[in-house]
Structure formats: C-alpha cells, structure tokens
C-alpha cells in the first residue's frame, strides 16, 4: 500500500509513539487505520507495480456488548474477544471487506468505528469550535445521553404531529379538490381490473396471434412429414422396422438396433399426436388479436400514470385509498392531533427541563475538572466556563401557537438551550467563545484535556492523535506528553509526534523510516529498544546530525521518567 510492501505492527496497551522524519510515511499508518474502519479508499493508494493492497487489523473487544450486538445484527459472531477486519483494494475491480472472515460492506465498518477507535488529527481541532461538539462533550461528562435521546424523540414526535396537523388543516376547497382527484384516480385503476402478470401473458398471447398463420403452416407440414404423408417418417420407420426384424432373425447383432428403433417409434407417435391436437387448437383470429393489443395499450397507459409495473400500480392504489380515507377523516383527525400535540409537548417540556437541570449541575463540575487539568498542560493561567443560552424564536414555536394555541419559548431538538465553551488563556483577559480566542496549540491541549475527562464515558479504548503537537513546543510539549501518558492508563493511545518531549513518555516507541531496496522506496516501521529510543530522541532533538550532546540529552530524558 503506497510505499509499504509488507508491514505488521503490534501496538502496546499503553502509550504508543510513532515518530520519523517528515515524509517517512507516518501518515500511511494512520490512513491505513482509517481505511480499515470505513474511510474512502482509492486505487492510487495501491503500491506502484501492484494490482492489489491488503489492510488487516485485529482488535480486542472484550465485553463490549453494544459492539457485539451490532455485529450480531449483521450476522457476524464475535467469539473469543477478538475482531478481525480486513479490506482488499483492487486497481480495476471493487474492493472487498471482511469482518471475522464474513463478507461485509464499508457502511458496517463506519458503524463499528466509534466502538473501536477515536482518531484525532489537526482537522479535528476545528470540531472543538462547534457548539454541537460542546453539547456532546457536556452530555458525555454528565451522563445525560439517554435523557437527551428521550428529548430528541419527543421533539421529533412534535415535528411529525405538526406536519400531520398542517396536512389536516388544509382549506376545505383544497380538501375537496384533492378528494375529487383521488376518486378519479382510484376509479380509473379499479375499472382497469388489473391482474398481476396479465401484461406478460398478453404479450405472449399477442406473439402467438401475430404468428398464428405461420405456426399453423409449420405445424401442418411437420405433422404431414411425421405421420400423414405416404412416405412419412413413421411409414418409413415401419418399413425399416420390418427389415431390421428380418435381419435380427438371421444375425442376433441386429436385435439391439431393432429394440432401439422400437423405443423411438412411441416417441414419434406422441409428437404426432401433440401436433394433431395443437393444430386443432390454433386460432387465426384478427378480432382476438385486436382485443389483446387494445388491452396492452390500456395497461401501458395505466402504468405510465401510476407505476412501472402492475404490482406498483396496485401498491399505489392502496396508497391512494389510504390518502382518501385520511382526508375523509381530516376534521376528526385535526381535533385528535391538537390534543396529541399538547400531550407530546408536555412530555418534551418535562424531559427537556430535567435534561437542562442535569446539564447545569454537571457544568459546574465540568468547569472545575477542566480547571484542574489545565495546569497539567501548561495552561494554568487559563480559565474555562460553559455558557448556556436560549435559542432565538423559531418556526416550531410559532407553528405550535398557530396550530394548537400552545405558548412556548423557542426550543431545540437537543433541549431548551444551546451550550458554548468560553475560554481565556491569559490573566486579565475576559472569557470569550473558544472560536475567537484559542490558538491552534491551545486547541490541541484543550481537546486533550476534554478527552481525558470524558474518555471513560464517550470515547473508545483506542485513541489516536495525529500530530497533536502542532504549534507547540518546549514545556507545553512535555505537558502534553504527560497528559497522554495519563490518558493511556485507561485507554490504548497511539500518537504521531515530532516532539521528543512527548515521545519520551512512550510505553512502546516505533520509528517510521524509508529505505531503498532494488531501486524501490519502501516505508518501514521498527519497534525501538532502549538504545534505539535514545538514538531516535537524539534525532528529534538535534536533527539528522546526531551529536554527543543530543544523545546525552536523550538519555537524561529517559532516565527522568
């Protein structure tokens, strides 16, 4: 795959560091994980000179019941606590996907992915600018996802009831016009007297009627040649039978041949009988042909208006009848729907108020937890807060007042209020939305802090950080490394980094490098022992030219762990 010819990596349970020079192929490793879990794969990912590429991953899933149930729904067993995913990419044909040796599709991989890994790259920092992400993180911390799902469901039911009520409240003239049209359409289909398969039967019959004269001539000629002519096949067969009988009396070798002939004769007589009966049944009827063609034209006209097949037309007939019945009941429905909307709104309000209460209580704890963690990522002077705000007036509230007389504040699917994270990195600066004050490096550290706090409830056990060190260095990098190390105590962590201050915290350190073999460039990944780690840290400290001072510094970094 790409610059990889063959590669196997077994990651540690703790903090796994991937390092190497720029362009060595570190991104290939991360991209391969993404492909394995549903990212789009293209033929240009296949190594030059090869027609296929294979990516396989083995994941320990333990007692992950939601994942096991998801796999079971797809007909895949997850026995033994392991999940094996394999993707095959082809240069000309579509690739293939297997989960535990069962064929699967990419859509299933995308469903599996959240249960296995969380991939955080530089682009994911931008997700921290989204208020939706803020709400997800708060709900994860507060443990209110089930409350939120109930609120979502009630809101969705409100929307459906509003749509039904609007349909029911159409003006009387519109309702009558719709009923007239439905009556006409239903009558037109019912009067056609449709039968499933009739169109195919008619086409077959038309083919016979169009060719009736030709069929009759060929059948008569065949019957004559076989049975009726003076020198028909059966007459000649009888003569041949007599001669073979005479021969068999002279030489017994002819007896089997005579037996075969005797077996053939009944078959030919059956064919002759079939032809005689068929000739009697042949109809050369221009009147019937016209009737069949007229019926085909009638069916085609019905299908052009109401469905491509008779089955579709009949299905649409049921839908039209249901729609007519709904319009006939519309006045009664309107009263019922209004009562339902009032009831559903009370349910939504109850769930949303409970959710709001839980969120606001959790927000205070969340702010304190963030404040404690900021110190550990060199943001000790930073301040963090969660701002709640009611949404602006929206159409849903207006429609509820208009349709059912329900007076309510604006509301959202996720609850009564919106949530936004505010942050100040420096003393004396006022708190502002993260999107307007945080730098790239600060966003990286904030995301790391948030993952540390919410990982047990929101994130899967394998966390992948692709260049989280972008825009930071020195003590800040060391603080990030320390935080990653802490995170790896409860989660498997994979981190791609250029910073020695982060790499020194590794439980397992892998060096990604390129080498030229037989004129071809190949990406390799090597697990590093202590000496290898010293050399790699020295390179990360001082560059390609490793000096004694850089090597000494690397040793000191490892000794201080």
Coordinates of C-alpha atoms in Angstrom, one line a residue, residues 54-317:
X54 CA -4.5 -5.5 1.8
X55 CA -5.1 -3.9 5.2
X56 CA -5.9 -6.1 8.2
X57 CA -6.4 -5.2 11.9
X58 CA -7.0 -7.3 14.9
X59 CA -8.9 -5.6 17.7
X60 CA -9.5 -6.8 21.3
X61 CA -13.1 -6.0 22.0
X62 CA -13.6 -7.8 25.4
X63 CA -17.1 -7.4 26.8
X64 CA -18.1 -4.5 24.5
X65 CA -21.8 -5.5 24.5
X66 CA -23.0 -2.7 22.2
X67 CA -20.4 -3.7 19.6
X68 CA -21.2 -7.4 20.0
X69 CA -24.9 -6.7 19.5
X70 CA -24.2 -4.5 16.4
X71 CA -22.1 -7.4 14.9
X72 CA -24.8 -9.9 15.7
X73 CA -27.4 -7.8 13.8
X74 CA -25.1 -8.0 10.8
X75 CA -24.8 -11.8 11.2
X76 CA -21.3 -11.7 12.5
X77 CA -20.1 -13.7 15.5
X78 CA -17.5 -12.1 17.8
X79 CA -16.3 -15.0 19.8
X80 CA -13.0 -15.1 21.7
X81 CA -13.0 -11.3 22.3
X82 CA -11.2 -10.5 19.1
X83 CA -12.5 -8.7 16.0
X84 CA -10.6 -9.2 12.7
X85 CA -11.2 -6.6 10.0
X86 CA -9.7 -6.9 6.5
X87 CA -10.0 -4.7 3.4
X88 CA -8.8 -5.7 0.0
X89 CA -8.2 -2.8 -2.5
X90 CA -8.1 -3.6 -6.2
X91 CA -6.8 -1.4 -9.0
X92 CA -9.5 -2.3 -11.5
X93 CA -12.3 -4.1 -9.6
X94 CA -14.2 -3.0 -6.5
X95 CA -12.5 -3.8 -3.2
X96 CA -13.7 -6.4 -0.7
X97 CA -14.3 -6.1 3.0
X98 CA -14.4 -8.9 5.6
X99 CA -15.2 -8.8 9.3
X100 CA -14.3 -12.0 11.2
X101 CA -14.0 -13.7 7.8
X102 CA -17.5 -12.7 6.8
X103 CA -18.1 -10.5 3.8
X104 CA -19.3 -7.1 4.9
X105 CA -19.7 -3.6 3.5
X106 CA -18.0 -0.3 4.2
X107 CA -21.1 1.1 5.9
X108 CA -20.8 -1.6 8.6
X109 CA -17.2 -0.5 9.2
X110 CA -18.3 3.0 9.7
X111 CA -20.8 1.8 12.3
X112 CA -18.1 -0.3 14.0
X113 CA -15.5 2.5 14.1
X114 CA -16.9 4.5 17.1
X115 CA -16.8 1.4 19.2
X116 CA -13.1 0.8 18.5
X117 CA -11.1 4.0 18.0
X118 CA -11.3 7.8 18.1
X119 CA -9.0 9.4 15.6
X120 CA -7.9 13.0 16.4
X121 CA -6.0 14.9 13.8
X122 CA -5.2 18.5 13.2
X123 CA -8.6 18.9 11.5
X124 CA -10.4 17.6 14.5
X125 CA -9.3 20.7 16.5
X126 CA -11.8 22.6 14.4
X127 CA -14.6 20.4 15.8
X128 CA -13.9 22.0 19.1
X129 CA -15.2 25.3 17.7
X130 CA -18.6 23.8 17.1
X131 CA -21.3 24.3 19.7
X132 CA -22.7 20.9 18.8
X133 CA -19.4 19.4 19.9
X134 CA -19.6 21.3 23.2
X135 CA -23.0 19.9 23.9
X136 CA -21.9 16.4 23.1
X137 CA -19.0 16.7 25.5
X138 CA -21.1 18.1 28.3
X139 CA -23.7 15.3 27.9
X140 CA -20.9 12.7 27.9
X141 CA -19.5 14.1 31.1
X142 CA -22.9 14.5 32.7
X143 CA -24.1 11.0 31.6
X144 CA -27.2 12.5 30.1
X145 CA -27.1 10.9 26.7
X146 CA -30.2 8.8 27.5
X147 CA -32.1 11.8 28.7
X148 CA -31.1 13.6 25.5
X149 CA -32.3 10.7 23.4
X150 CA -35.7 10.9 25.1
X151 CA -35.8 14.7 24.4
X152 CA -34.8 14.1 20.8
X153 CA -37.6 11.5 20.4
X154 CA -40.3 13.8 21.9
X155 CA -39.1 16.7 19.7
X156 CA -39.2 14.5 16.6
X157 CA -42.8 13.5 17.5
X158 CA -43.7 17.2 17.8
X159 CA -42.5 17.8 14.3
X160 CA -44.4 14.8 12.9
X161 CA -47.6 15.9 14.6
X162 CA -47.2 19.5 13.4
X163 CA -46.8 18.2 9.8
X164 CA -49.9 15.9 10.2
X165 CA -51.8 18.8 11.6
X166 CA -50.9 21.1 8.8
X167 CA -52.0 18.5 6.3
X168 CA -55.2 18.0 8.2
X169 CA -55.9 21.8 8.3
X170 CA -55.9 22.3 4.6
X171 CA -58.7 24.5 3.4
X172 CA -62.0 22.8 2.6
X173 CA -61.8 23.6 -1.1
X174 CA -58.3 22.1 -1.3
X175 CA -59.5 19.1 0.5
X176 CA -62.5 18.6 -1.8
X177 CA -60.3 19.1 -4.9
X178 CA -57.9 16.5 -3.5
X179 CA -60.8 14.1 -2.9
X180 CA -62.1 14.6 -6.5
X181 CA -58.7 13.8 -7.9
X182 CA -58.3 10.8 -5.6
X183 CA -61.7 9.4 -6.6
X184 CA -60.9 9.7 -10.3
X185 CA -57.5 8.0 -9.9
X186 CA -58.9 5.2 -7.7
X187 CA -61.8 4.7 -10.1
X188 CA -59.5 4.6 -13.2
X189 CA -57.3 1.9 -11.7
X190 CA -60.1 -0.2 -10.3
X191 CA -62.1 -0.1 -13.6
X192 CA -59.0 -1.4 -15.3
X193 CA -59.4 -4.7 -13.5
X194 CA -55.7 -5.4 -13.1
X195 CA -54.3 -8.8 -12.5
X196 CA -50.6 -9.4 -11.6
X197 CA -48.8 -11.0 -14.5
X198 CA -51.6 -10.1 -17.0
X199 CA -49.3 -7.9 -19.1
X200 CA -46.7 -10.6 -19.6
X201 CA -49.5 -13.1 -20.5
X202 CA -50.9 -10.7 -23.1
X203 CA -47.6 -10.1 -24.7
X204 CA -47.1 -13.9 -25.0
X205 CA -50.6 -14.3 -26.5
X206 CA -50.1 -11.5 -28.9
X207 CA -46.9 -13.1 -30.2
X208 CA -48.9 -16.3 -30.9
X209 CA -51.7 -14.5 -32.6
X210 CA -49.4 -12.4 -34.8
X211 CA -47.7 -15.6 -35.9
X212 CA -50.8 -17.8 -36.0
X213 CA -50.8 -18.5 -39.7
X214 CA -47.0 -19.2 -39.8
X215 CA -47.4 -21.5 -36.7
X216 CA -50.4 -23.3 -38.4
X217 CA -48.5 -23.9 -41.6
X218 CA -45.4 -25.2 -39.9
X219 CA -47.4 -27.5 -37.6
X220 CA -49.4 -29.0 -40.5
X221 CA -46.2 -29.5 -42.5
X222 CA -44.5 -31.1 -39.5
X223 CA -47.5 -33.4 -38.9
X224 CA -47.6 -34.5 -42.5
X225 CA -43.9 -35.2 -42.7
X226 CA -44.1 -37.2 -39.5
X227 CA -47.3 -39.1 -39.9
X228 CA -49.7 -38.2 -42.7
X229 CA -47.8 -38.4 -46.0
X230 CA -47.5 -41.7 -47.9
X231 CA -43.7 -41.6 -47.3
X232 CA -43.9 -40.1 -43.8
X233 CA -41.3 -40.7 -41.2
X234 CA -43.5 -43.2 -39.3
X235 CA -44.3 -45.1 -42.6
X236 CA -40.6 -45.4 -43.4
X237 CA -39.9 -46.3 -39.8
X238 CA -42.3 -49.2 -40.1
X239 CA -40.6 -50.4 -43.2
X240 CA -37.2 -50.1 -41.6
X241 CA -38.6 -52.0 -38.5
X242 CA -39.7 -54.9 -40.7
X243 CA -36.3 -55.1 -42.4
X244 CA -34.4 -55.0 -39.1
X245 CA -36.7 -57.7 -37.8
X246 CA -35.8 -59.9 -40.7
X247 CA -32.1 -59.2 -40.2
X248 CA -32.2 -60.0 -36.5
X249 CA -33.6 -63.4 -37.3
X250 CA -30.5 -64.0 -39.4
X251 CA -28.0 -62.3 -37.2
X252 CA -28.7 -61.5 -33.5
X253 CA -26.4 -58.5 -33.6
X254 CA -29.3 -56.6 -35.1
X255 CA -31.6 -57.3 -32.2
X256 CA -30.3 -54.3 -30.0
X257 CA -30.7 -52.0 -33.0
X258 CA -34.3 -53.2 -33.5
X259 CA -35.0 -52.6 -29.8
X260 CA -33.8 -49.0 -30.1
X261 CA -36.0 -48.4 -33.1
X262 CA -39.0 -49.8 -31.3
X263 CA -38.2 -47.3 -28.4
X264 CA -38.1 -44.4 -30.9
X265 CA -41.5 -45.2 -32.5
X266 CA -43.7 -44.3 -29.5
X267 CA -41.9 -41.0 -29.0
X268 CA -42.6 -40.1 -32.6
X269 CA -46.2 -41.1 -32.3
X270 CA -46.5 -38.9 -29.2
X271 CA -45.1 -36.0 -31.1
X272 CA -47.5 -36.6 -34.0
X273 CA -50.5 -36.7 -31.5
X274 CA -49.3 -33.4 -30.0
X275 CA -49.1 -31.8 -33.4
X276 CA -52.6 -33.0 -34.3
X277 CA -54.1 -31.6 -31.1
X278 CA -52.2 -28.3 -31.4
X279 CA -53.4 -27.8 -35.0
X280 CA -57.0 -28.2 -33.8
X281 CA -56.4 -25.5 -31.1
X282 CA -54.8 -22.9 -33.4
X283 CA -56.8 -19.7 -33.7
X284 CA -56.3 -17.3 -36.6
X285 CA -58.4 -14.5 -35.2
X286 CA -57.9 -10.9 -36.1
X287 CA -60.6 -10.0 -33.7
X288 CA -58.8 -11.6 -30.7
X289 CA -55.5 -10.0 -31.8
X290 CA -57.1 -6.6 -31.8
X291 CA -58.6 -7.2 -28.4
X292 CA -55.3 -8.3 -27.0
X293 CA -53.5 -5.3 -28.5
X294 CA -56.1 -2.9 -27.2
X295 CA -55.8 -4.4 -23.7
X296 CA -52.0 -4.0 -23.8
X297 CA -52.4 -0.3 -24.8
X298 CA -54.8 0.2 -21.9
X299 CA -52.4 -1.4 -19.4
X300 CA -49.5 0.6 -20.7
X301 CA -51.5 3.8 -20.3
X302 CA -52.3 2.9 -16.7
X303 CA -48.6 2.0 -15.9
X304 CA -47.4 5.3 -17.4
X305 CA -49.6 7.2 -14.9
X306 CA -49.4 5.0 -11.8
X307 CA -46.4 2.8 -11.8
X308 CA -43.8 0.9 -13.9
X309 CA -45.4 -2.5 -13.2
X310 CA -48.9 -3.8 -12.3
X311 CA -47.5 -4.6 -8.9
X312 CA -46.5 -0.9 -8.4
X313 CA -49.9 0.3 -9.7
X314 CA -51.7 -1.9 -7.2
X315 CA -49.4 -0.7 -4.4
X316 CA -50.1 2.9 -5.4
X317 CA -53.8 2.1 -5.4

